[in-house]
PDB file of C-alpha atoms in Angstrom:
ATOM      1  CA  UNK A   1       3.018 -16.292   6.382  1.00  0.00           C
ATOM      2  CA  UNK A   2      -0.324 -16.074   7.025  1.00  0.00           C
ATOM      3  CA  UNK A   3      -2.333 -18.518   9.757  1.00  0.00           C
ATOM      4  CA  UNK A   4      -5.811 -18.908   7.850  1.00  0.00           C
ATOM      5  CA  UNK A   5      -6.264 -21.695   5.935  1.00  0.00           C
ATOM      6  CA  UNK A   6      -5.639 -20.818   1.781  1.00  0.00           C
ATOM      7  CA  UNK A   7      -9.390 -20.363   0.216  1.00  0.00           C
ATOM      8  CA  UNK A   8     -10.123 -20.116  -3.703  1.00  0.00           C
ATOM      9  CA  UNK A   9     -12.895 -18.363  -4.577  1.00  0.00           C
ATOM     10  CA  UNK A  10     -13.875 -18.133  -8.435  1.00  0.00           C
ATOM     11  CA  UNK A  11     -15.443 -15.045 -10.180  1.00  0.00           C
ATOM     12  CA  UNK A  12     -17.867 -16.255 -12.839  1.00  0.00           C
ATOM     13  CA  UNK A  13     -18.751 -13.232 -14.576  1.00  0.00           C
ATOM     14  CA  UNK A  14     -22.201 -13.023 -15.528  1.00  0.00           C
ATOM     15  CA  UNK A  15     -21.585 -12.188 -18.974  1.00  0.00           C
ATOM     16  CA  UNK A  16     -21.625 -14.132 -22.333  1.00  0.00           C
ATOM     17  CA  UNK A  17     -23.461 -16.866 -21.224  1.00  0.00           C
ATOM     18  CA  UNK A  18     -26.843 -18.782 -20.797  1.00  0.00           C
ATOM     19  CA  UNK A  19     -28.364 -18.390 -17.297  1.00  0.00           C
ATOM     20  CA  UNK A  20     -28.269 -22.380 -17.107  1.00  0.00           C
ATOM     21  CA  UNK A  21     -25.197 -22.671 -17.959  1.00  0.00           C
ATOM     22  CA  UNK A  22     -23.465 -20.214 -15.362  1.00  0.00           C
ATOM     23  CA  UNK A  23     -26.107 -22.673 -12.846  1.00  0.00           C
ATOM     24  CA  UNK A  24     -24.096 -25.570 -13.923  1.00  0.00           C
ATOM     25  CA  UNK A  25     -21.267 -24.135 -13.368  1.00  0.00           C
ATOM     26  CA  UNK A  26     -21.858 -22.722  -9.948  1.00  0.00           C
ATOM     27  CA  UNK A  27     -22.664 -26.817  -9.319  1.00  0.00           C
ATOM     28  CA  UNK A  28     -19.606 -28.204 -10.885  1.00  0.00           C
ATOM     29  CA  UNK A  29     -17.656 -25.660  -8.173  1.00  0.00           C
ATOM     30  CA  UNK A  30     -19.209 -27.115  -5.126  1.00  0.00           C
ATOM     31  CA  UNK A  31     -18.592 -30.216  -6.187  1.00  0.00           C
ATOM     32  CA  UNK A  32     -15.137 -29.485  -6.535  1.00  0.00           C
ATOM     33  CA  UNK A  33     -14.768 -28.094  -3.194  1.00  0.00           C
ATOM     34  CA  UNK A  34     -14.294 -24.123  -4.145  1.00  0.00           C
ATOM     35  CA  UNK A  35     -14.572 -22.288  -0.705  1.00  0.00           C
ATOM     36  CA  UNK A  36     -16.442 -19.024  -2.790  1.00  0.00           C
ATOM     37  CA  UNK A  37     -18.327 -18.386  -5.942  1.00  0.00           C
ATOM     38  CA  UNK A  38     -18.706 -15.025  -6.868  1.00  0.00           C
ATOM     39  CA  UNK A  39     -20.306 -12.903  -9.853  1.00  0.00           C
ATOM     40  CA  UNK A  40     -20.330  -9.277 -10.079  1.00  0.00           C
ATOM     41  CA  UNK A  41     -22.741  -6.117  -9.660  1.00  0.00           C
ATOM     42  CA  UNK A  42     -22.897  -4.819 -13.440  1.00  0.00           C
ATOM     43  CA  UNK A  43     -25.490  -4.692 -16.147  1.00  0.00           C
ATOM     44  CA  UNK A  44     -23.530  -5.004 -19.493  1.00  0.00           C
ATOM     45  CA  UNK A  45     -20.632  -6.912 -20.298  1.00  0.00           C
ATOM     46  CA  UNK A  46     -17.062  -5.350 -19.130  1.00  0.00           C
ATOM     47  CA  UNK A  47     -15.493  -7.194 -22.145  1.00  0.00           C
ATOM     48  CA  UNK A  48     -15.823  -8.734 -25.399  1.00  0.00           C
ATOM     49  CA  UNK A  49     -19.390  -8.025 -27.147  1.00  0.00           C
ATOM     50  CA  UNK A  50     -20.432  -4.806 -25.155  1.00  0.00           C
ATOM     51  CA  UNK A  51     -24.328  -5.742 -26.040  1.00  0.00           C
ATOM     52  CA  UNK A  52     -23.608  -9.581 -25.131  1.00  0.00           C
ATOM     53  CA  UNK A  53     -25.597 -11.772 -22.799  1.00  0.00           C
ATOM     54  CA  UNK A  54     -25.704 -10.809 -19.055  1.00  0.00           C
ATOM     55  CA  UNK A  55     -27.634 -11.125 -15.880  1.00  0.00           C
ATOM     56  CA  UNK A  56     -28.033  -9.142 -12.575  1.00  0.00           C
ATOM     57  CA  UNK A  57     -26.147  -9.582  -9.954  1.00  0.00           C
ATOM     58  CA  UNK A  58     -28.312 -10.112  -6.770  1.00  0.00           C
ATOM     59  CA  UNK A  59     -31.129 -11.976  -8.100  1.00  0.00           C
ATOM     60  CA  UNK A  60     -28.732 -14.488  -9.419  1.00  0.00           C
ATOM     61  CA  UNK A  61     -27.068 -14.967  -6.025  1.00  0.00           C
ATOM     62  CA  UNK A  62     -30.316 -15.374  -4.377  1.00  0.00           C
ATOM     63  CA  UNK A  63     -30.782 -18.516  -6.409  1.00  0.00           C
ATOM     64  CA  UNK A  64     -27.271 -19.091  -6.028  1.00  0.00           C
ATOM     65  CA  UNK A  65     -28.114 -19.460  -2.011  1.00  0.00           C
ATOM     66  CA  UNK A  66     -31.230 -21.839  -2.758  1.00  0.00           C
ATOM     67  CA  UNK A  67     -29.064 -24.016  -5.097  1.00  0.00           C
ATOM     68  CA  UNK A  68     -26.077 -25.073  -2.904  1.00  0.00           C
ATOM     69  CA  UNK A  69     -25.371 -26.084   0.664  1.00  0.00           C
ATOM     70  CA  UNK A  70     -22.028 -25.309   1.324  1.00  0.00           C
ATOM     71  CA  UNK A  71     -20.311 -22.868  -0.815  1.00  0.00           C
ATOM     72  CA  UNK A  72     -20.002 -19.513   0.462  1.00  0.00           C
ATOM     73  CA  UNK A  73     -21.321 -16.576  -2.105  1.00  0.00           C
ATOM     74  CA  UNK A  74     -21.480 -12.716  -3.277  1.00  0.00           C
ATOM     75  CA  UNK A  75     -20.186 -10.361  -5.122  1.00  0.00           C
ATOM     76  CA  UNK A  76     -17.124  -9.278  -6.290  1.00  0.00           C
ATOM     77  CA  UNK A  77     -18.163  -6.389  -5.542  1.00  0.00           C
ATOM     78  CA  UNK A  78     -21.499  -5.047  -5.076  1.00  0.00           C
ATOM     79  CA  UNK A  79     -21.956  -1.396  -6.870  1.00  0.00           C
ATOM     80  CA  UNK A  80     -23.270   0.759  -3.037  1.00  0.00           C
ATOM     81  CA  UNK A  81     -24.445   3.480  -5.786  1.00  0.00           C
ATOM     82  CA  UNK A  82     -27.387   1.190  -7.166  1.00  0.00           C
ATOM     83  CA  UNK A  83     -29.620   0.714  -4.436  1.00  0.00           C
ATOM     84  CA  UNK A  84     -30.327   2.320  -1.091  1.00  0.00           C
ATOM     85  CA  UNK A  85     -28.118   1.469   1.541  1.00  0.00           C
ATOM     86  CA  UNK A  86     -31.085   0.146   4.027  1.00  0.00           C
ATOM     87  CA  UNK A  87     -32.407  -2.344   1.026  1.00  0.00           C
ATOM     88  CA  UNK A  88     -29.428  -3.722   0.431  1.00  0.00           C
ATOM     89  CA  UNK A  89     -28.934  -4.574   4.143  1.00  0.00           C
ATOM     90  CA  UNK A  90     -32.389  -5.932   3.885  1.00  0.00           C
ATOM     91  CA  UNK A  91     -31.272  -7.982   0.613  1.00  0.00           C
ATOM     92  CA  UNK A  92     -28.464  -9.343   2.011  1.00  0.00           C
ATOM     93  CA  UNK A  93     -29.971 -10.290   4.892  1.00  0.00           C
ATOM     94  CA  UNK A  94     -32.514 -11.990   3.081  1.00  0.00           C
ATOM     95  CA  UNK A  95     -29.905 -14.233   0.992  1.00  0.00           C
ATOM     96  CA  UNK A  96     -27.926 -15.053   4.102  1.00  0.00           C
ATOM     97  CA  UNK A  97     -31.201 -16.326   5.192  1.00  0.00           C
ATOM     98  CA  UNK A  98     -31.700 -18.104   2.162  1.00  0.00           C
ATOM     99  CA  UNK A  99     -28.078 -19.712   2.221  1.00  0.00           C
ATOM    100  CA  UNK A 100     -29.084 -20.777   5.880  1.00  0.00           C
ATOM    101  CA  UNK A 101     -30.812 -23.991   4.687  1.00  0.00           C
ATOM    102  CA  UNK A 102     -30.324 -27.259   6.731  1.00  0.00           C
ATOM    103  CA  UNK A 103     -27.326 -25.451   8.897  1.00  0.00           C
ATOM    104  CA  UNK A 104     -28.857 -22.134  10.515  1.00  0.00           C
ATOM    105  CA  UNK A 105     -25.581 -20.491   9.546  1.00  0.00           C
ATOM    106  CA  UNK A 106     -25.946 -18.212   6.220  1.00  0.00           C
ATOM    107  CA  UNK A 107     -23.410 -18.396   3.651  1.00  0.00           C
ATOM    108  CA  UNK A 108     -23.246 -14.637   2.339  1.00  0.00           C
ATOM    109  CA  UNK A 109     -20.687 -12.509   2.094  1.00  0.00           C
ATOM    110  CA  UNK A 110     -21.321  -8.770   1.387  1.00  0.00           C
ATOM    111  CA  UNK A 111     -18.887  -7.835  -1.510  1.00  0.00           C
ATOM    112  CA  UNK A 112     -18.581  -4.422  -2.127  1.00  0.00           C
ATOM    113  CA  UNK A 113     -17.271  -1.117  -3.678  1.00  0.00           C
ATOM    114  CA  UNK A 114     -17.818   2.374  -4.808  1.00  0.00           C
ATOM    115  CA  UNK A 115     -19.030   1.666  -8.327  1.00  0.00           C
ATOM    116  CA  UNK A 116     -16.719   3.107 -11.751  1.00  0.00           C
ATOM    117  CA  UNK A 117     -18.894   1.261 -15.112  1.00  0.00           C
ATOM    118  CA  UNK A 118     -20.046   4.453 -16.568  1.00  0.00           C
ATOM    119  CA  UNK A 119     -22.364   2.538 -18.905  1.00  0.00           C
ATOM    120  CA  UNK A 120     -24.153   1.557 -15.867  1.00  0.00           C
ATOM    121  CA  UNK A 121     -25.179   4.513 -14.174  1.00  0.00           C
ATOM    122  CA  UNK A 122     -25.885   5.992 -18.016  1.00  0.00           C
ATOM    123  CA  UNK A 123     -28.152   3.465 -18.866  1.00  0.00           C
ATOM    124  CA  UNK A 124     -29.745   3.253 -15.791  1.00  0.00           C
ATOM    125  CA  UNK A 125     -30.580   6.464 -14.671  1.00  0.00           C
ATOM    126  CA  UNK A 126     -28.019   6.849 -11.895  1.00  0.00           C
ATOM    127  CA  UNK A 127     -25.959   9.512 -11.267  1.00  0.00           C
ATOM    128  CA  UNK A 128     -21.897   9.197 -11.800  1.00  0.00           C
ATOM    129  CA  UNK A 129     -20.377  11.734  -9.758  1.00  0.00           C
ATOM    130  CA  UNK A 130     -16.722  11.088  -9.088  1.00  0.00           C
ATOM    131  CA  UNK A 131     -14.028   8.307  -8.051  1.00  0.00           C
ATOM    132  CA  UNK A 132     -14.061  11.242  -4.640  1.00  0.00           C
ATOM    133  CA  UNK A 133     -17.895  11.531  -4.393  1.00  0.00           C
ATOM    134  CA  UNK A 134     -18.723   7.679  -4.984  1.00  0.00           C
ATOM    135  CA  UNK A 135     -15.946   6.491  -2.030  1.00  0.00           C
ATOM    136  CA  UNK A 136     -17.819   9.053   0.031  1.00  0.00           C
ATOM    137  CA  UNK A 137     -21.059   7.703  -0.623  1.00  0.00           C
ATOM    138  CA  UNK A 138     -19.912   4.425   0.165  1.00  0.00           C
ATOM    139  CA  UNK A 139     -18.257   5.593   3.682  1.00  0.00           C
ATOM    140  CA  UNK A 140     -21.565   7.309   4.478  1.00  0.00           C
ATOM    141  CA  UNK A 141     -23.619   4.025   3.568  1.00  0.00           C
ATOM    142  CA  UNK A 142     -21.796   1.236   5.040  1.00  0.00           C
ATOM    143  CA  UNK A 143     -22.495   1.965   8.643  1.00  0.00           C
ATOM    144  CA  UNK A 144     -26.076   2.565   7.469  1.00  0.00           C
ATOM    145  CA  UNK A 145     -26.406  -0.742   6.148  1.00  0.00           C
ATOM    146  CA  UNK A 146     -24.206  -2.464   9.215  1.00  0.00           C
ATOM    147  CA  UNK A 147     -26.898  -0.783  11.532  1.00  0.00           C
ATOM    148  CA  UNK A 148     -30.091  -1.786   9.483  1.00  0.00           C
ATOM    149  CA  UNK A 149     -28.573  -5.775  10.507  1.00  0.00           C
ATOM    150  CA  UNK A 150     -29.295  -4.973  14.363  1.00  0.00           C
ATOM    151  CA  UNK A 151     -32.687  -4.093  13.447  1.00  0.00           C
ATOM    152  CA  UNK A 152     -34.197  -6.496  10.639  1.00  0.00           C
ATOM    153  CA  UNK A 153     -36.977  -9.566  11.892  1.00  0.00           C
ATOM    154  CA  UNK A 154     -35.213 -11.827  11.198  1.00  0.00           C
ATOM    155  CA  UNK A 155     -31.789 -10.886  12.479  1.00  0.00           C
ATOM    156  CA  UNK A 156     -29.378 -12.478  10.100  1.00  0.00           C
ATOM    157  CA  UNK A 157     -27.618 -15.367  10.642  1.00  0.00           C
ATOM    158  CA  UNK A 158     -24.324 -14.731  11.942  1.00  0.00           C
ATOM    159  CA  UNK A 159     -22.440 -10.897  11.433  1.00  0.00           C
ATOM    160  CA  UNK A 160     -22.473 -11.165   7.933  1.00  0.00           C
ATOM    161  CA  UNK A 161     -19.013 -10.806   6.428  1.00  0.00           C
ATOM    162  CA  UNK A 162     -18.411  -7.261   4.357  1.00  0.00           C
ATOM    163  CA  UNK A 163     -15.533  -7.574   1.695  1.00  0.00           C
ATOM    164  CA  UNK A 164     -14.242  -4.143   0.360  1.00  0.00           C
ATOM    165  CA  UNK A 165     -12.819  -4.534  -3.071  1.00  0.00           C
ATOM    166  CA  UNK A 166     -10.125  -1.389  -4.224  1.00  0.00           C
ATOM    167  CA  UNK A 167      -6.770  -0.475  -3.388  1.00  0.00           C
ATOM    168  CA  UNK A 168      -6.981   3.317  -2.676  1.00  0.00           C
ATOM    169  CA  UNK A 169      -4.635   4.386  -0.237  1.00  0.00           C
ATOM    170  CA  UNK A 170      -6.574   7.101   1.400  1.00  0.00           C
ATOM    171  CA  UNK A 171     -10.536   6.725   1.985  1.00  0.00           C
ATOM    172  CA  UNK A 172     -10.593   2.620   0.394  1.00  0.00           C
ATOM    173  CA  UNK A 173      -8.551   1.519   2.928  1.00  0.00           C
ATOM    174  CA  UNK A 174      -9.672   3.632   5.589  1.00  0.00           C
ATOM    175  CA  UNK A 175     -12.746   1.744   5.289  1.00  0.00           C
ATOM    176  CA  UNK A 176     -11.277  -1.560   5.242  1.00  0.00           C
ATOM    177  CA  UNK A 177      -9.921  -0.984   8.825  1.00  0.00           C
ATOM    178  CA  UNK A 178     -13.513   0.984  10.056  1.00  0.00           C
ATOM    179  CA  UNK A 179     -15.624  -2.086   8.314  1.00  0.00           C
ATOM    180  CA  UNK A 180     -13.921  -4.623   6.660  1.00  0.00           C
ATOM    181  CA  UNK A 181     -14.029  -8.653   7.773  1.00  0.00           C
ATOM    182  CA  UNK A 182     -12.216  -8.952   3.712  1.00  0.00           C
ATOM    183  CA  UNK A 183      -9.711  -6.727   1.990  1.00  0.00           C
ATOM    184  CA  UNK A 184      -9.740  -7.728  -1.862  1.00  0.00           C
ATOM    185  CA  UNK A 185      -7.362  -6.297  -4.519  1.00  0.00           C
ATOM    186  CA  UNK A 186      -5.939  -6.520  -7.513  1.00  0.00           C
ATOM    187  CA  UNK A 187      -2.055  -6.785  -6.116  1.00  0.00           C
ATOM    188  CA  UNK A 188       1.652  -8.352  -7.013  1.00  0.00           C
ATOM    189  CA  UNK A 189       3.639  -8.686  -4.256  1.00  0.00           C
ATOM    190  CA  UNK A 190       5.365  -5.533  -4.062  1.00  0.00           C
ATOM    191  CA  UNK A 191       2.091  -3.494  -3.978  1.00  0.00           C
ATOM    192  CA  UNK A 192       0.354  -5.604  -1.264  1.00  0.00           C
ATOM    193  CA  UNK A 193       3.372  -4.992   1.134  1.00  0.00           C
ATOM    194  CA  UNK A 194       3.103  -1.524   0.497  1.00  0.00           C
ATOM    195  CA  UNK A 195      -0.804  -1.344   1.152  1.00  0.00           C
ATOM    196  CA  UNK A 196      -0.674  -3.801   3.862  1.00  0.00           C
ATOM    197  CA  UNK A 197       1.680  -1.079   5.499  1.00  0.00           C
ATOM    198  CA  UNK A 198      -1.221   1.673   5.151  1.00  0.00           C
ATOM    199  CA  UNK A 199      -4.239  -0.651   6.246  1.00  0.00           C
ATOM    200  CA  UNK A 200      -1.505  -0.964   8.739  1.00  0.00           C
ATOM    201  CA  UNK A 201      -1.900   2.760   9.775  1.00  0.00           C
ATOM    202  CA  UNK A 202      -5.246   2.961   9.146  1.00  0.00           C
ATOM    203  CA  UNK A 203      -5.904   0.075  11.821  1.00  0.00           C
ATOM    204  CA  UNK A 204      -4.249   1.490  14.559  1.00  0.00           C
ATOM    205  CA  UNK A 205      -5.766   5.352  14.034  1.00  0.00           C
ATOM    206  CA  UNK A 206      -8.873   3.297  14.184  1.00  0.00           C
ATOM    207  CA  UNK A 207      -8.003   1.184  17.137  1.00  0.00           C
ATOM    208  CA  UNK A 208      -8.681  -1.744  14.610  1.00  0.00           C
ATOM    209  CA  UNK A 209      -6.453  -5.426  14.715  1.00  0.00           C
ATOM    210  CA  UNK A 210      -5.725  -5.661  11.842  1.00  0.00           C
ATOM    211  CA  UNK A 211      -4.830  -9.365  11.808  1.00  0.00           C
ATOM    212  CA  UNK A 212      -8.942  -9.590  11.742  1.00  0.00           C
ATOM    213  CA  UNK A 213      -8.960  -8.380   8.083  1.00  0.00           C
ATOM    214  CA  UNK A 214      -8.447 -11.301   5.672  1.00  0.00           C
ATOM    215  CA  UNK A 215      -6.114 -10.621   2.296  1.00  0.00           C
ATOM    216  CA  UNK A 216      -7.884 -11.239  -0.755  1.00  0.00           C
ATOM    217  CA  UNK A 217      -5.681 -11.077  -3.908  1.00  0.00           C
ATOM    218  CA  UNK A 218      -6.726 -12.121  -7.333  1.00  0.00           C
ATOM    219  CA  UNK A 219      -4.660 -14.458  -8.714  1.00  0.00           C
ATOM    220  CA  UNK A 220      -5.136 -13.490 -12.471  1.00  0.00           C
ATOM    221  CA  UNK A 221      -2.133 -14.796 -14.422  1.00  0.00           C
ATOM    222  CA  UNK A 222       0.315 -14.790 -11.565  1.00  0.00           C
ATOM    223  CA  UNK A 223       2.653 -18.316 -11.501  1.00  0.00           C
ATOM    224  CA  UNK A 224       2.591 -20.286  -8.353  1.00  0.00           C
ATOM    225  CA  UNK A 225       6.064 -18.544  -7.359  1.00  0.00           C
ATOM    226  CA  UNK A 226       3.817 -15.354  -7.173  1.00  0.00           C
ATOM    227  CA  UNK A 227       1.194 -16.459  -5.331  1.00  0.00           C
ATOM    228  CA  UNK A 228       3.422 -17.890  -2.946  1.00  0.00           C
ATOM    229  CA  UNK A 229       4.814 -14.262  -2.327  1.00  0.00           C
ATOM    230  CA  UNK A 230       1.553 -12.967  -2.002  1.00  0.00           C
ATOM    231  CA  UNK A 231       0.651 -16.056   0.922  1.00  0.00           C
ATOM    232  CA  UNK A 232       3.995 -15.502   2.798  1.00  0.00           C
ATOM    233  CA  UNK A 233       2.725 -11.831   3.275  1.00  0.00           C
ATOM    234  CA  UNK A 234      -0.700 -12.508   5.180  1.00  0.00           C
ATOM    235  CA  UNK A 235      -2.952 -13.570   1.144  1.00  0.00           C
ATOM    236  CA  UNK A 236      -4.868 -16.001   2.289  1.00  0.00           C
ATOM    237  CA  UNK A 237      -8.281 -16.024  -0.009  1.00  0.00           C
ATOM    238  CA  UNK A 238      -7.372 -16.308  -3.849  1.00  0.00           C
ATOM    239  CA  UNK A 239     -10.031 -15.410  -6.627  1.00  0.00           C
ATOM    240  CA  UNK A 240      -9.802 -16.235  -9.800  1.00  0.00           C
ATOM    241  CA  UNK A 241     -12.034 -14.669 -12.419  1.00  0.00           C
ATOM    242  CA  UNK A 242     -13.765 -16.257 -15.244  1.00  0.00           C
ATOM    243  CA  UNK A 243     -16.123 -15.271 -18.023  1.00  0.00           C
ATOM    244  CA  UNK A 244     -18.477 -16.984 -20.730  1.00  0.00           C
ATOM    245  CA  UNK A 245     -19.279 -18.268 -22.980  1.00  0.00           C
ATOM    246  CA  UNK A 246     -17.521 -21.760 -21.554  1.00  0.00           C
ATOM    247  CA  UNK A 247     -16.118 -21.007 -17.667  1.00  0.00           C
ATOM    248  CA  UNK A 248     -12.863 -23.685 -18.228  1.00  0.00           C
ATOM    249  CA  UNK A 249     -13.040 -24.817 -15.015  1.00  0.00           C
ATOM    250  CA  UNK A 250      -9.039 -26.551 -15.539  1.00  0.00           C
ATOM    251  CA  UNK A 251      -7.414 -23.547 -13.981  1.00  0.00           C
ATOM    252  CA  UNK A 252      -9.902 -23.789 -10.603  1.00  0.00           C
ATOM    253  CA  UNK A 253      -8.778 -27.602 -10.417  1.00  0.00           C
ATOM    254  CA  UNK A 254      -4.926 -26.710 -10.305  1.00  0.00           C
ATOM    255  CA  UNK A 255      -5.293 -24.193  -7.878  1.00  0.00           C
ATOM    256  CA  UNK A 256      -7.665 -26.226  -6.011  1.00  0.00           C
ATOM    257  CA  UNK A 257      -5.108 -28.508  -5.867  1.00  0.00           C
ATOM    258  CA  UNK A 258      -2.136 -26.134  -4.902  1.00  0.00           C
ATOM    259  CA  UNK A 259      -4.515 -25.449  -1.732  1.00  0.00           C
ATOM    260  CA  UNK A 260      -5.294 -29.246  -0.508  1.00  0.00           C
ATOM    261  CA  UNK A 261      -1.442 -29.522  -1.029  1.00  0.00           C
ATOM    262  CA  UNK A 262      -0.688 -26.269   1.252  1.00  0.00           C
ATOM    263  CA  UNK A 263      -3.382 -27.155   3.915  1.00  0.00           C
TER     264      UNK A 263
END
């Protein structure tokens, strides 16, 4: 069983929906007392109408930052293959600064991954490479950006959290235990014991505790029963995704409620 409190983070997917409305959504989840709302680094919608509304990733969290005061915020994940490496450390930086507002103490959390929408890179004029060259991209990167942090005016805030989203075995979770303060993945209960077991390895060639890494595991349609599995094996930070046009926010307040009941 894991020590850290239980967080629930929710995923509202940028797509199929009014600007204002994913605004007043974002809102309605502080008010509920979500720990985390993220969105996510693409430029068309991953399902339903493939020419359907949708909105950028970091310029909505920016805003994101100036409209709440407690709710931490990022994405789930960032795409490493879209922007230099040094600009996004200045761009996080800048919305941790943002978030900072009346505490001093930013609220960002630097989601993350190698990038796979092909559409994206098509349409934008990126190149695609493969799954190999992308997670190699994103190992060379990450210390870039971690470095650019000890040398931006104004420092940021605190050490800003990095999530790594992905469950490969070999380079993923090698950079979990080189980088990581989040693990996220896509895992029943079976799977996350196995890959805790090879973070596990990759810790200790590392010289890395791994008890430092939190367990993020979206809870997707998984029963309480599940997601109790998942929390007696080290889970602590549950994400639920959500996407437009409406964001029903009833599933957020029943596992909102599972949490208060745990703490």
């Amino acid at each position: 069983m894991s020590t850290r409190p239980i967080r629930i983070g929710v995923q509202l997917q940028p797509q199929h929906a009014p600007y204002e409305l994913i605004r007043d959504r974002v809102t309605e989840l502080e008010e509920l007392g979500a720990d985390i709302v993220f969105n996510w680094d693409h430029f068309f919608p991953l399902y339903g109408e493939p020419d359907g509304l949708h909105f950028e990733s970091w310029t909505m969290l920016a805003a994101i930052a100036e409209q709440t005061s407690r709710i931490e915020l990022g994405a789930l994940v960032n795409c490493n293959s879209y922007r230099n490496p040094n600009l996004q450390a200045d761009m996080a930086r800048t919305i941790d600064r943002i978030s900072a507002k009346g505490t001093g103490t930013g609220r960002f959390i630097f989601g993350t991954g190698s990038g796979w929408f092909e559409r994206d890179y098509e349409e934008y004029g990126y190149e695609f490479g493969t799954v190999g060259s992308r997670l190699n991209d994103l190992a060379r990167d990450l210390p870039i950006i971690r470095e650019r942090w000890t040398t931006l005016n104004p420092a940021p805030t605190r050490h800003i959290p990095i999530l790594i989203g992905g469950g490969g075995e070999k380079k993923t979770l090698r950079m979990v235990a080189e980088h990581a303060h989040i693990w996220h993945s896509f895992s029943d209960a079976a799977t996350l014991e196995r890959k805790l077991g090879i973070l596990g390895e990759h810790c200790a060639a590392v010289g890395r505790d791994q008890g430092e890494i939190e367990i993020s595991v979206e809870l997707g349609k998984q029963s309480v029963a599940e997601v109790e599995e998942l929390r007696a094996l080290g889970a602590s930070l549950f994400t639920l995704g959500m996407t437009g046009p409406e964001y029903d926010l009833a599933p957020v307040r029943e596992w909102l409620a599972w949490r208060d009941a745990a703490r």
